[in-house]
PDB file of C-alpha atoms and ligand atoms in Angstrom:
ATOM      1  CA  MET E 275       0.000   0.000   0.000  1.00 89.00           C
ATOM      2  CA  PRO E 276       1.566   3.374  -0.989  1.00 94.00           C
ATOM      3  CA  TYR E 277       1.151   4.987   2.448  1.00 95.00           C
ATOM      4  CA  GLU E 278       3.489   7.878   1.690  1.00 95.00           C
ATOM      5  CA  LEU E 279       1.108   8.970  -1.092  1.00 97.00           C
ATOM      6  CA  LEU E 280      -2.106   8.151   0.785  1.00 97.00           C
ATOM      7  CA  LEU E 281      -0.967  10.298   3.716  1.00 95.00           C
ATOM      8  CA  LEU E 282      -0.545  13.298   1.373  1.00 94.00           C
ATOM      9  CA  ALA E 283      -4.325  13.288   0.879  1.00 92.00           C
ATOM     10  CA  ASP E 284      -5.363  12.159   4.357  1.00 88.00           C
ATOM     11  CA  PRO E 285      -2.950  12.847   7.214  1.00 82.00           C
ATOM     12  CA  SER E 286      -4.609  10.399   9.631  1.00 83.00           C
ATOM     13  CA  MET E 287      -3.460   6.767   9.547  1.00 89.00           C
ATOM     14  CA  ASP E 288      -6.518   5.862  11.681  1.00 88.00           C
ATOM     15  CA  MET E 289      -8.877   7.367   9.086  1.00 86.00           C
ATOM     16  CA  LEU E 290      -6.995   5.560   6.281  1.00 93.00           C
ATOM     17  CA  HIS E 291      -7.398   2.223   8.023  1.00 93.00           C
ATOM     18  CA  GLU E 292     -11.141   2.839   8.440  1.00 92.00           C
ATOM     19  CA  TYR E 293     -11.761   2.733   4.690  1.00 94.00           C
ATOM     20  CA  LEU E 294      -8.778   1.059   3.004  1.00 95.00           C
ATOM     21  CA  ASN E 295      -9.733  -2.571   3.568  1.00 93.00           C
ATOM     22  CA  GLN E 296     -13.266  -1.957   2.203  1.00 95.00           C
ATOM     23  CA  SER E 297     -12.065  -0.093  -0.916  1.00 96.00           C
ATOM     24  CA  ASP E 298     -10.450  -0.679  -4.306  1.00 96.00           C
ATOM     25  CA  VAL E 299      -7.026   0.930  -4.592  1.00 96.00           C
ATOM     26  CA  PHE E 300      -5.775   2.017  -8.035  1.00 96.00           C
ATOM     27  CA  THR E 301      -2.215   3.123  -8.690  1.00 96.00           C
ATOM     28  CA  ALA E 302      -0.546   5.037 -11.519  1.00 96.00           C
ATOM     29  CA  LYS E 303       2.944   3.754 -12.274  1.00 96.00           C
ATOM     30  CA  MET E 304       5.846   5.185 -14.211  1.00 93.00           C
ATOM     31  CA  ASN E 305       8.737   2.804 -14.902  1.00 92.00           C
ATOM     32  CA  ALA E 306       7.488   0.511 -12.102  1.00 90.00           C
ATOM     33  CA  MET E 307       7.461   3.433  -9.615  1.00 94.00           C
ATOM     34  CA  THR E 308       4.096   4.265  -8.020  1.00 96.00           C
ATOM     35  CA  VAL E 309       3.472   7.963  -8.720  1.00 97.00           C
ATOM     36  CA  GLY E 310      -0.264   8.212  -8.018  1.00 98.00           C
ATOM     37  CA  VAL E 311      -3.021   6.525  -6.057  1.00 98.00           C
ATOM     38  CA  LEU E 312      -6.825   6.655  -5.980  1.00 98.00           C
ATOM     39  CA  VAL E 313      -9.058   4.868  -3.471  1.00 98.00           C
ATOM     40  CA  LEU E 314     -12.622   4.024  -4.503  1.00 97.00           C
ATOM     41  CA  TYR E 315     -15.220   3.071  -1.894  1.00 97.00           C
ATOM     42  CA  GLN E 316     -18.841   1.979  -2.420  1.00 97.00           C
ATOM     43  CA  LEU E 317     -20.927   4.475  -0.434  1.00 96.00           C
ATOM     44  CA  ASP E 318     -24.326   2.984  -1.343  1.00 96.00           C
ATOM     45  CA  ALA E 319     -26.008   1.036  -4.161  1.00 95.00           C
ATOM     46  CA  GLU E 320     -25.780   4.028  -6.537  1.00 96.00           C
ATOM     47  CA  THR E 321     -22.661   5.883  -5.451  1.00 97.00           C
ATOM     48  CA  LEU E 322     -18.908   5.365  -5.459  1.00 97.00           C
ATOM     49  CA  GLU E 323     -16.777   7.736  -3.420  1.00 98.00           C
ATOM     50  CA  ILE E 324     -13.196   8.737  -4.227  1.00 98.00           C
ATOM     51  CA  LYS E 325     -11.897   8.524  -0.660  1.00 97.00           C
ATOM     52  CA  ASN E 326      -8.303   9.418  -1.411  1.00 97.00           C
ATOM     53  CA  ILE E 327      -6.369  10.710  -4.417  1.00 98.00           C
ATOM     54  CA  ALA E 328      -2.707  11.681  -4.411  1.00 97.00           C
ATOM     55  CA  VAL E 329       0.159  12.175  -6.849  1.00 98.00           C
ATOM     56  CA  SER E 330       3.865  12.335  -5.873  1.00 98.00           C
ATOM     57  CA  PRO E 331       4.839  16.006  -5.544  1.00 97.00           C
ATOM     58  CA  GLU E 332       7.502  15.754  -8.281  1.00 96.00           C
ATOM     59  CA  PHE E 333       4.902  14.367 -10.731  1.00 97.00           C
ATOM     60  CA  GLN E 334       2.026  16.755  -9.932  1.00 96.00           C
ATOM     61  CA  GLY E 335       0.716  19.063 -12.653  1.00 96.00           C
ATOM     62  CA  GLN E 336       1.299  16.517 -15.430  1.00 96.00           C
ATOM     63  CA  GLY E 337      -2.248  15.180 -15.791  1.00 96.00           C
ATOM     64  CA  ILE E 338      -1.912  12.107 -13.544  1.00 97.00           C
ATOM     65  CA  GLY E 339      -4.646  13.260 -11.123  1.00 97.00           C
ATOM     66  CA  ARG E 340      -7.011  13.881 -14.030  1.00 97.00           C
ATOM     67  CA  PHE E 341      -6.138  10.452 -15.485  1.00 97.00           C
ATOM     68  CA  LEU E 342      -6.874   8.725 -12.145  1.00 97.00           C
ATOM     69  CA  ILE E 343     -10.262  10.478 -11.830  1.00 97.00           C
ATOM     70  CA  GLU E 344     -11.194   9.698 -15.460  1.00 97.00           C
ATOM     71  CA  ASN E 345     -10.373   6.051 -14.736  1.00 96.00           C
ATOM     72  CA  ALA E 346     -12.595   6.088 -11.615  1.00 97.00           C
ATOM     73  CA  ILE E 347     -15.476   7.608 -13.616  1.00 97.00           C
ATOM     74  CA  SER E 348     -15.077   4.933 -16.344  1.00 96.00           C
ATOM     75  CA  MET E 349     -15.063   2.243 -13.664  1.00 95.00           C
ATOM     76  CA  ALA E 350     -18.240   3.636 -12.055  1.00 96.00           C
ATOM     77  CA  THR E 351     -19.972   3.875 -15.463  1.00 96.00           C
ATOM     78  CA  PHE E 352     -18.957   0.315 -16.381  1.00 95.00           C
ATOM     79  CA  GLU E 353     -20.248  -0.979 -13.041  1.00 94.00           C
ATOM     80  CA  GLN E 354     -23.541   0.936 -13.596  1.00 94.00           C
ATOM     81  CA  PHE E 355     -23.307   3.316 -10.639  1.00 97.00           C
ATOM     82  CA  ASN E 356     -25.132   6.666 -11.028  1.00 96.00           C
ATOM     83  CA  THR E 357     -22.875   8.994  -9.092  1.00 97.00           C
ATOM     84  CA  VAL E 358     -19.246   9.500  -8.081  1.00 98.00           C
ATOM     85  CA  CYS E 359     -18.636  11.697  -5.077  1.00 98.00           C
ATOM     86  CA  ILE E 360     -15.532  13.271  -3.570  1.00 98.00           C
ATOM     87  CA  ARG E 361     -15.048  15.273  -0.367  1.00 97.00           C
ATOM     88  CA  THR E 362     -12.418  17.864   0.352  1.00 96.00           C
ATOM     89  CA  ALA E 363     -11.640  20.744   2.674  1.00 96.00           C
ATOM     90  CA  ASN E 364     -12.769  24.348   2.240  1.00 98.00           C
ATOM     91  CA  SER E 365      -9.028  25.209   2.117  1.00 97.00           C
ATOM     92  CA  SER E 366      -8.123  22.805  -0.736  1.00 96.00           C
ATOM     93  CA  ILE E 367      -8.282  25.413  -3.496  1.00 96.00           C
ATOM     94  CA  GLY E 368      -6.310  23.506  -6.177  1.00 95.00           C
ATOM     95  CA  GLN E 369      -8.240  20.309  -5.557  1.00 96.00           C
ATOM     96  CA  LEU E 370     -11.553  22.200  -5.830  1.00 97.00           C
ATOM     97  CA  CYS E 371     -10.377  23.573  -9.217  1.00 96.00           C
ATOM     98  CA  LEU E 372      -9.530  20.084 -10.431  1.00 96.00           C
ATOM     99  CA  TYR E 373     -12.780  18.451  -9.296  1.00 97.00           C
ATOM    100  CA  GLN E 374     -15.021  21.191 -10.705  1.00 98.00           C
ATOM    101  CA  LYS E 375     -13.094  21.205 -14.010  1.00 96.00           C
ATOM    102  CA  MET E 376     -13.880  17.493 -14.159  1.00 96.00           C
ATOM    103  CA  GLY E 377     -17.629  18.043 -13.769  1.00 96.00           C
ATOM    104  CA  PHE E 378     -18.082  17.580 -10.015  1.00 98.00           C
ATOM    105  CA  GLU E 379     -20.583  19.976  -8.410  1.00 98.00           C
ATOM    106  CA  LEU E 380     -20.923  21.054  -4.802  1.00 98.00           C
ATOM    107  CA  SER E 381     -23.780  19.169  -3.141  1.00 97.00           C
ATOM    108  CA  GLU E 382     -23.290  19.565   0.611  1.00 97.00           C
ATOM    109  CA  ILE E 383     -21.167  21.199   3.304  1.00 98.00           C
ATOM    110  CA  GLU E 384     -20.255  19.199   6.402  1.00 98.00           C
ATOM    111  CA  LYS E 385     -19.749  22.094   8.788  1.00 98.00           C
ATOM    112  CA  ASN E 386     -16.735  21.908  11.159  1.00 97.00           C
ATOM    113  CA  PHE E 387     -15.825  18.368  10.028  1.00 95.00           C
ATOM    114  CA  PHE E 388     -12.059  18.986  10.163  1.00 92.00           C
ATOM    115  CA  THR E 389     -12.073  20.898  13.444  1.00 94.00           C
ATOM    116  CA  SER E 390     -13.977  18.011  15.088  1.00 94.00           C
ATOM    117  CA  ALA E 391     -12.278  15.008  13.432  1.00 87.00           C
ATOM    118  CA  TYR E 392      -8.583  15.999  13.604  1.00 85.00           C
ATOM    119  CA  PRO E 393      -6.758  16.840  16.854  1.00 86.00           C
ATOM    120  CA  GLU E 394      -4.395  19.444  15.297  1.00 89.00           C
ATOM    121  CA  PRO E 395      -5.532  22.404  13.171  1.00 93.00           C
ATOM    122  CA  ILE E 396      -4.787  21.945   9.457  1.00 91.00           C
ATOM    123  CA  TYR E 397      -3.868  24.922   7.249  1.00 94.00           C
ATOM    124  CA  GLU E 398      -3.582  25.046   3.445  1.00 94.00           C
ATOM    125  CA  ASN E 399      -3.088  28.138   1.296  1.00 96.00           C
ATOM    126  CA  GLY E 400      -3.144  30.180   4.519  1.00 97.00           C
ATOM    127  CA  ILE E 401      -6.726  29.032   5.206  1.00 98.00           C
ATOM    128  CA  GLN E 402      -7.794  26.762   8.083  1.00 97.00           C
ATOM    129  CA  ALA E 403      -9.448  23.521   6.966  1.00 96.00           C
ATOM    130  CA  LYS E 404     -12.721  23.661   8.898  1.00 97.00           C
ATOM    131  CA  HIS E 405     -15.543  22.375   6.731  1.00 98.00           C
ATOM    132  CA  ARG E 406     -15.702  19.385   4.390  1.00 96.00           C
ATOM    133  CA  LEU E 407     -17.277  20.016   1.000  1.00 98.00           C
ATOM    134  CA  VAL E 408     -19.068  17.173  -0.791  1.00 98.00           C
ATOM    135  CA  LEU E 409     -18.952  17.266  -4.610  1.00 98.00           C
ATOM    136  CA  GLN E 410     -20.818  14.901  -6.892  1.00 98.00           C
ATOM    137  CA  ARG E 411     -20.746  13.979 -10.556  1.00 98.00           C
ATOM    138  CA  ARG E 412     -23.448  11.985 -12.355  1.00 96.00           C
ATOM    139  CA  VAL E 413     -22.041   9.170 -14.474  1.00 94.00           C
ATOM    140  CA  GLY E 414     -23.420   6.705 -17.007  1.00 81.00           C
ATOM    141  CA  GLY E 415     -26.536   7.283 -19.090  1.00 67.00           C
TER     142      GLY E 415
HETATM  143  N1  ACO U  30      -4.582  25.064  -8.680  1.00 56.26           N
HETATM  144  C1  ACO U  30      -5.329  25.207  -9.803  1.00 56.26           C
HETATM  145  N2  ACO U  30      -5.602  24.174 -10.634  1.00 56.26           N
HETATM  146  C2  ACO U  30      -5.084  22.988 -10.326  1.00 56.26           C
HETATM  147  C3  ACO U  30      -4.284  22.755  -9.179  1.00 56.26           C
HETATM  148  C4  ACO U  30      -4.024  23.868  -8.343  1.00 56.26           C
HETATM  149  N3  ACO U  30      -3.271  23.746  -7.228  1.00 56.26           N
HETATM  150  N4  ACO U  30      -3.932  21.433  -9.153  1.00 56.26           N
HETATM  151  C5  ACO U  30      -4.475  20.867 -10.267  1.00 56.26           C
HETATM  152  N5  ACO U  30      -5.174  21.817 -10.944  1.00 56.26           N
HETATM  153  C6  ACO U  30      -5.887  21.633 -12.202  1.00 56.26           C
HETATM  154  C7  ACO U  30      -4.881  21.703 -13.333  1.00 56.26           C
HETATM  155  O1  ACO U  30      -4.828  23.004 -13.846  1.00 56.26           O
HETATM  156  C8  ACO U  30      -5.409  20.718 -14.354  1.00 56.26           C
HETATM  157  O2  ACO U  30      -6.303  21.329 -15.230  1.00 56.26           O
HETATM  158  P1  ACO U  30      -6.153  21.113 -16.825  1.00 56.26           P
HETATM  159  O3  ACO U  30      -6.166  19.620 -17.025  1.00 56.26           O
HETATM  160  O4  ACO U  30      -7.360  21.807 -17.371  1.00 56.26           O
HETATM  161  O5  ACO U  30      -4.843  21.734 -17.156  1.00 56.26           O
HETATM  162  C9  ACO U  30      -6.244  19.744 -13.555  1.00 56.26           C
HETATM  163  O6  ACO U  30      -6.414  20.314 -12.254  1.00 56.26           O
HETATM  164  C10 ACO U  30      -5.602  18.390 -13.481  1.00 56.26           C
HETATM  165  O7  ACO U  30      -4.313  18.509 -12.954  1.00 56.26           O
HETATM  166  P2  ACO U  30      -3.408  17.233 -12.806  1.00 56.26           P
HETATM  167  O8  ACO U  30      -2.025  17.515 -13.303  1.00 56.26           O
HETATM  168  O9  ACO U  30      -4.086  16.022 -13.402  1.00 56.26           O
HETATM  169  O10 ACO U  30      -3.371  17.048 -11.228  1.00 56.26           O
HETATM  170  P3  ACO U  30      -2.223  16.331 -10.373  1.00 56.26           P
HETATM  171  O11 ACO U  30      -1.650  15.168 -11.100  1.00 56.26           O
HETATM  172  O12 ACO U  30      -1.282  17.338  -9.862  1.00 56.26           O
HETATM  173  O13 ACO U  30      -3.086  15.738  -9.157  1.00 56.26           O
HETATM  174  C11 ACO U  30      -3.807  16.156  -6.899  1.00 56.26           C
HETATM  175  C12 ACO U  30      -3.913  16.587  -8.382  1.00 56.26           C
HETATM  176  C13 ACO U  30      -4.133  14.674  -6.782  1.00 56.26           C
HETATM  177  C14 ACO U  30      -4.820  16.957  -6.095  1.00 56.26           C
HETATM  178  C15 ACO U  30      -2.350  16.430  -6.438  1.00 56.26           C
HETATM  179  O14 ACO U  30      -2.098  17.813  -6.483  1.00 56.26           O
HETATM  180  C16 ACO U  30      -2.035  15.924  -5.029  1.00 56.26           C
HETATM  181  O15 ACO U  30      -1.640  14.770  -4.850  1.00 56.26           O
HETATM  182  N6  ACO U  30      -2.173  16.804  -4.004  1.00 56.26           N
HETATM  183  C17 ACO U  30      -1.827  16.411  -2.616  1.00 56.26           C
HETATM  184  C18 ACO U  30      -2.807  15.400  -2.047  1.00 56.26           C
HETATM  185  C19 ACO U  30      -4.240  15.939  -2.038  1.00 56.26           C
HETATM  186  O16 ACO U  30      -4.501  17.053  -1.642  1.00 56.26           O
HETATM  187  N7  ACO U  30      -5.188  15.075  -2.476  1.00 56.26           N
HETATM  188  C20 ACO U  30      -6.630  15.391  -2.482  1.00 56.26           C
HETATM  189  C21 ACO U  30      -7.210  15.342  -1.091  1.00 56.26           C
HETATM  190  S1  ACO U  30      -8.976  15.166  -1.090  1.00 56.26           S
HETATM  191  C22 ACO U  30      -9.222  13.504  -1.346  1.00 56.26           C
HETATM  192  O17 ACO U  30      -8.296  12.740  -1.379  1.00 56.26           O
HETATM  193  C23 ACO U  30     -10.604  13.005  -1.541  1.00 56.26           C
END
């Protein structure tokens, strides 16, 4: 399991262990080196959730994240799910750009998720991660 990558997206090993053994884990490889990971979890009969997506810092910005998400959407369509969802922090500006560019739309805000679930405050882009945003994309026909 590429923990170094998984921890880039989710800094809590406890949280990772909660979903990893009930999920499918996809990796992107370059010359046998794992450079990206995406974790797909079945939320309900109609929905798959991307629980974790990460690309090695030296390989970011080269389309690997987009490739991993396109692969997850194809997988969900093939398996006849209706929706793919992804959750991220209010402070994850780049990630929010990527997900919305790929057709995900904001559907819900889980207020104060990060301040309740994580013992230490998390900052990104000079913004405290407080709320978790849920984005969804319809897939299939
Ligand atoms: N700001 C603006 N746009 C961005 C940013 C950014 N910081 N990052 C990516 N994008 C846009 C790009 O412009 C690109 O658009 P384009 O295809 O129209 O040019 C698009 O998103 C795809 O970019 P990729 O190169 O495919 O993305 P990358 O391979 O860098 O992977 C990822 C993105 C996975 C978010 C990566 O930056 C990463 O690993 N970050 C650290 C871990 C993380 O935060 N993971 C997500 C946590 S939430 C969760 O796991 C559910």
